Amino acid sequence: ELKVEQNPLFLSMQEGKNYTIYCNYSTTSDRLYWYRQDPGKSLESLFVLLSNGAVKQEGRLMASLDTKARLSTLHITAAVHDLSATYFCAVDQTGANNLFFGTGTRLTVIP
Amino acid sequence: DAGVIQSPRHEVTEMGQEVTLRCKPISGHDYLFWYRQTMMRGLELLIYFNNNVPIDDSGMPEDRFSAKMPNASFSTLKIQPSEPRDSAVYFCASSFLLASYQFFGPGTRLTVL
């Protein structure tokens, strides 16, 4: 079974700082997704990365994918309080019909 | 489009009772997914449908769980009989393609006493 690991699990950072969340997965994958979840809310799709070297950016968030290293990163630039949420990566295993979610990274941005 | 619609939003029931959760996917989406989220186990895919046909139900925990999709605009997840360990938030999601974004519904928070 494909395993998806995120780190850190918890991240507390000051406004204005930069940080990166990492997502490692154990087998080959066709697609990698990033989602955001606010407390008590549903999941919101952020990015889908489809190929090696793919990079997508939206506002202060930038996601990248290295399929050879089986690694995706979510980089936060100049964090603001509104980015406080739990971020999940999810991986679609090649040849399988399932989506495996990471444990999530709970981000708290401190003023 | 209103997005994925789930009902009820909250359900409190007693152990042994039957629980039915409902989902209306986004119109035109061919894929529908049911997930369960708990603190202990995180997000788990329970089952998904393609064009109303169940494709993978390997995530369904036990025979007490069943899911149906009688038409393209409606799906149910039923738990019978319910147990306290079924308490969780159940999400329904839909997507146009298997490889595209999944749009999640607001979830149903189930509490089994």
GROMACS .gro file of N, CA and C in nm, chain B residues 28-94:
model
  201
  139GLY      N    1  -2.258   1.684  -1.379
  139GLY     CA    2  -2.158   1.663  -1.483
  139GLY      C    3  -2.034   1.589  -1.436
  140HIS      N    4  -2.020   1.575  -1.306
  140HIS     CA    5  -1.907   1.499  -1.254
  140HIS      C    6  -1.938   1.350  -1.262
  141ASP      N    7  -1.841   1.275  -1.315
  141ASP     CA    8  -1.863   1.132  -1.334
  141ASP      C    9  -1.816   1.048  -1.216
  142TYR      N   10  -1.739   1.108  -1.127
  142TYR     CA   11  -1.683   1.033  -1.015
  142TYR      C   12  -1.737   1.087  -0.883
  143LEU      N   13  -1.770   0.993  -0.795
  143LEU     CA   14  -1.817   1.031  -0.662
  143LEU      C   15  -1.743   0.947  -0.560
  144PHE      N   16  -1.698   1.014  -0.455
  144PHE     CA   17  -1.614   0.950  -0.352
  144PHE      C   18  -1.677   0.971  -0.215
  145TRP      N   19  -1.665   0.871  -0.131
  145TRP     CA   20  -1.701   0.883   0.010
  145TRP      C   21  -1.575   0.866   0.095
  146TYR      N   22  -1.552   0.962   0.185
  146TYR     CA   23  -1.438   0.960   0.275
  146TYR      C   24  -1.487   0.966   0.420
  147ARG      N   25  -1.400   0.919   0.507
  147ARG     CA   26  -1.424   0.932   0.651
  147ARG      C   27  -1.301   0.998   0.712
  148GLN      N   28  -1.324   1.093   0.802
  148GLN     CA   29  -1.213   1.160   0.867
  148GLN      C   30  -1.227   1.149   1.018
  149THR      N   31  -1.122   1.098   1.082
  149THR     CA   32  -1.115   1.092   1.228
  149THR      C   33  -0.978   1.142   1.271
  150MET      N   34  -0.970   1.178   1.398
  150MET     CA   35  -0.841   1.223   1.449
  150MET      C   36  -0.739   1.111   1.443
  151MET      N   37  -0.784   0.992   1.474
  151MET     CA   38  -0.690   0.880   1.485
  151MET      C   39  -0.642   0.831   1.349
  152ARG      N   40  -0.730   0.827   1.251
  152ARG     CA   41  -0.697   0.762   1.125
  152ARG      C   42  -0.686   0.860   1.008
  153GLY      N   43  -0.714   0.986   1.035
  153GLY     CA   44  -0.704   1.084   0.927
  153GLY      C   45  -0.815   1.065   0.826
  154LEU      N   46  -0.784   1.095   0.702
  154LEU     CA   47  -0.879   1.083   0.592
  154LEU      C   48  -0.865   0.948   0.525
  155GLU      N   49  -0.977   0.877   0.515
  155GLU     CA   50  -0.975   0.746   0.452
  155GLU      C   51  -1.079   0.742   0.340
  156LEU      N   52  -1.038   0.693   0.226
  156LEU     CA   53  -1.133   0.672   0.118
  156LEU      C   54  -1.212   0.544   0.147
  157LEU      N   55  -1.343   0.553   0.146
  157LEU     CA   56  -1.426   0.438   0.173
  157LEU      C   57  -1.464   0.366   0.044
  158ILE      N   58  -1.513   0.443  -0.051
  158ILE     CA   59  -1.562   0.385  -0.176
  158ILE      C   60  -1.569   0.494  -0.280
  159TYR      N   61  -1.559   0.457  -0.408
  159TYR     CA   62  -1.588   0.556  -0.509
  159TYR      C   63  -1.663   0.494  -0.627
  160PHE      N   64  -1.737   0.579  -0.694
  160PHE     CA   65  -1.821   0.540  -0.806
  160PHE      C   66  -1.776   0.611  -0.933
  161ASN      N   67  -1.791   0.543  -1.043
  161ASN     CA   68  -1.773   0.604  -1.174
  161ASN      C   69  -1.900   0.579  -1.254
  162ASN      N   70  -1.962   0.686  -1.298
  162ASN     CA   71  -2.089   0.673  -1.372
  162ASN      C   72  -2.187   0.584  -1.298
  163ASN      N   73  -2.199   0.607  -1.169
  163ASN     CA   74  -2.295   0.540  -1.081
  163ASN      C   75  -2.256   0.397  -1.044
  164VAL      N   76  -2.145   0.348  -1.095
  164VAL     CA   77  -2.105   0.210  -1.068
  164VAL      C   78  -1.994   0.210  -0.963
  165PRO      N   79  -2.008   0.130  -0.857
  165PRO     CA   80  -1.900   0.123  -0.759
  165PRO      C   81  -1.775   0.061  -0.819
  166ILE      N   82  -1.663   0.129  -0.806
  166ILE     CA   83  -1.538   0.083  -0.866
  166ILE      C   84  -1.446   0.019  -0.762
  167ASP      N   85  -1.435   0.082  -0.650
  167ASP     CA   86  -1.344   0.033  -0.547
  167ASP      C   87  -1.407   0.055  -0.411
  168ASP      N   88  -1.442  -0.052  -0.346
  168ASP     CA   89  -1.501  -0.042  -0.211
  168ASP      C   90  -1.410  -0.105  -0.106
  169SER      N   91  -1.283  -0.116  -0.138
  169SER     CA   92  -1.191  -0.182  -0.046
  169SER      C   93  -1.172  -0.104   0.084
  170GLY      N   94  -1.208   0.021   0.084
  170GLY     CA   95  -1.195   0.101   0.204
  170GLY      C   96  -1.314   0.093   0.297
  171MET      N   97  -1.420   0.029   0.255
  171MET     CA   98  -1.539   0.013   0.340
  171MET      C   99  -1.501  -0.077   0.458
  172PRO      N  100  -1.516  -0.026   0.580
  172PRO     CA  101  -1.459  -0.099   0.694
  172PRO      C  102  -1.525  -0.233   0.722
  173GLU      N  103  -1.654  -0.242   0.712
  173GLU     CA  104  -1.721  -0.366   0.749
  173GLU      C  105  -1.850  -0.381   0.669
  174ASP      N  106  -1.910  -0.496   0.682
  174ASP     CA  107  -2.037  -0.519   0.614
  174ASP      C  108  -2.148  -0.428   0.665
  175ARG      N  109  -2.125  -0.367   0.776
  175ARG     CA  110  -2.227  -0.275   0.829
  175ARG      C  111  -2.239  -0.151   0.741
  176PHE      N  112  -2.138  -0.127   0.661
  176PHE     CA  113  -2.136  -0.010   0.573
  176PHE      C  114  -2.178  -0.052   0.432
  177SER      N  115  -2.263   0.028   0.372
  177SER     CA  116  -2.300   0.005   0.233
  177SER      C  117  -2.322   0.140   0.165
  178ALA      N  118  -2.296   0.145   0.036
  178ALA     CA  119  -2.314   0.269  -0.040
  178ALA      C  120  -2.382   0.238  -0.171
  179LYS      N  121  -2.466   0.330  -0.213
  179LYS     CA  122  -2.536   0.316  -0.339
  179LYS      C  123  -2.534   0.446  -0.416
  180MET      N  124  -2.548   0.434  -0.545
  180MET     CA  125  -2.562   0.553  -0.629
  180MET      C  126  -2.666   0.521  -0.735
  181PRO      N  127  -2.793   0.539  -0.703
  181PRO     CA  128  -2.900   0.500  -0.796
  181PRO      C  129  -2.907   0.583  -0.923
  182ASN      N  130  -2.855   0.704  -0.918
  182ASN     CA  131  -2.849   0.788  -1.038
  182ASN      C  132  -2.734   0.887  -1.027
  183ALA      N  133  -2.713   0.963  -1.131
  183ALA     CA  134  -2.595   1.050  -1.138
  183ALA      C  135  -2.598   1.165  -1.039
  184SER      N  136  -2.711   1.189  -0.977
  184SER     CA  137  -2.721   1.305  -0.890
  184SER      C  138  -2.745   1.270  -0.743
  185PHE      N  139  -2.727   1.144  -0.708
  185PHE     CA  140  -2.759   1.108  -0.570
  185PHE      C  141  -2.683   0.983  -0.528
  186SER      N  142  -2.629   0.989  -0.406
  186SER     CA  143  -2.563   0.873  -0.349
  186SER      C  144  -2.594   0.869  -0.200
  187THR      N  145  -2.595   0.748  -0.146
  187THR     CA  146  -2.615   0.730  -0.002
  187THR      C  147  -2.505   0.642   0.054
  188LEU      N  148  -2.473   0.667   0.179
  188LEU     CA  149  -2.385   0.583   0.258
  188LEU      C  150  -2.463   0.542   0.381
  189LYS      N  151  -2.479   0.413   0.399
  189LYS     CA  152  -2.563   0.364   0.508
  189LYS      C  153  -2.478   0.282   0.605
  190ILE      N  154  -2.505   0.301   0.731
  190ILE     CA  155  -2.440   0.224   0.836
  190ILE      C  156  -2.551   0.156   0.918
  191GLN      N  157  -2.547   0.025   0.921
  191GLN     CA  158  -2.650  -0.050   0.990
  191GLN      C  159  -2.594  -0.182   1.043
  192PRO      N  160  -2.590  -0.202   1.175
  192PRO     CA  161  -2.619  -0.107   1.281
  192PRO      C  162  -2.499  -0.018   1.310
  193SER      N  163  -2.522   0.100   1.359
  193SER     CA  164  -2.413   0.193   1.388
  193SER      C  165  -2.350   0.159   1.523
  194GLU      N  166  -2.222   0.194   1.536
  194GLU     CA  167  -2.147   0.173   1.659
  194GLU      C  168  -2.074   0.302   1.695
  195PRO      N  169  -2.040   0.319   1.822
  195PRO     CA  170  -1.970   0.442   1.863
  195PRO      C  171  -1.842   0.468   1.783
  196ARG      N  172  -1.771   0.364   1.744
  196ARG     CA  173  -1.646   0.384   1.671
  196ARG      C  174  -1.669   0.435   1.528
  197ASP      N  175  -1.793   0.441   1.487
  197ASP     CA  176  -1.824   0.499   1.356
  197ASP      C  177  -1.831   0.651   1.362
  198SER      N  178  -1.825   0.705   1.480
  198SER     CA  179  -1.831   0.851   1.495
  198SER      C  180  -1.714   0.914   1.419
  199ALA      N  181  -1.746   1.007   1.330
  199ALA     CA  182  -1.646   1.067   1.243
  199ALA      C  183  -1.715   1.175   1.161
  200VAL      N  184  -1.635   1.242   1.079
  200VAL     CA  185  -1.692   1.330   0.977
  200VAL      C  186  -1.683   1.255   0.844
  201TYR      N  187  -1.795   1.246   0.777
  201TYR     CA  188  -1.801   1.175   0.650
  201TYR      C  189  -1.814   1.278   0.539
  202PHE      N  190  -1.719   1.272   0.446
  202PHE     CA  191  -1.719   1.364   0.334
  202PHE      C  192  -1.757   1.291   0.205
  203CYS      N  193  -1.829   1.360   0.123
  203CYS     CA  194  -1.855   1.317  -0.013
  203CYS      C  195  -1.780   1.414  -0.104
  204ALA      N  196  -1.722   1.362  -0.210
  204ALA     CA  197  -1.652   1.447  -0.306
  204ALA      C  198  -1.687   1.400  -0.446
  205SER      N  199  -1.675   1.490  -0.542
  205SER     CA  200  -1.698   1.450  -0.681
  205SER      C  201  -1.594   1.515  -0.771
   0.00000   0.00000   0.00000
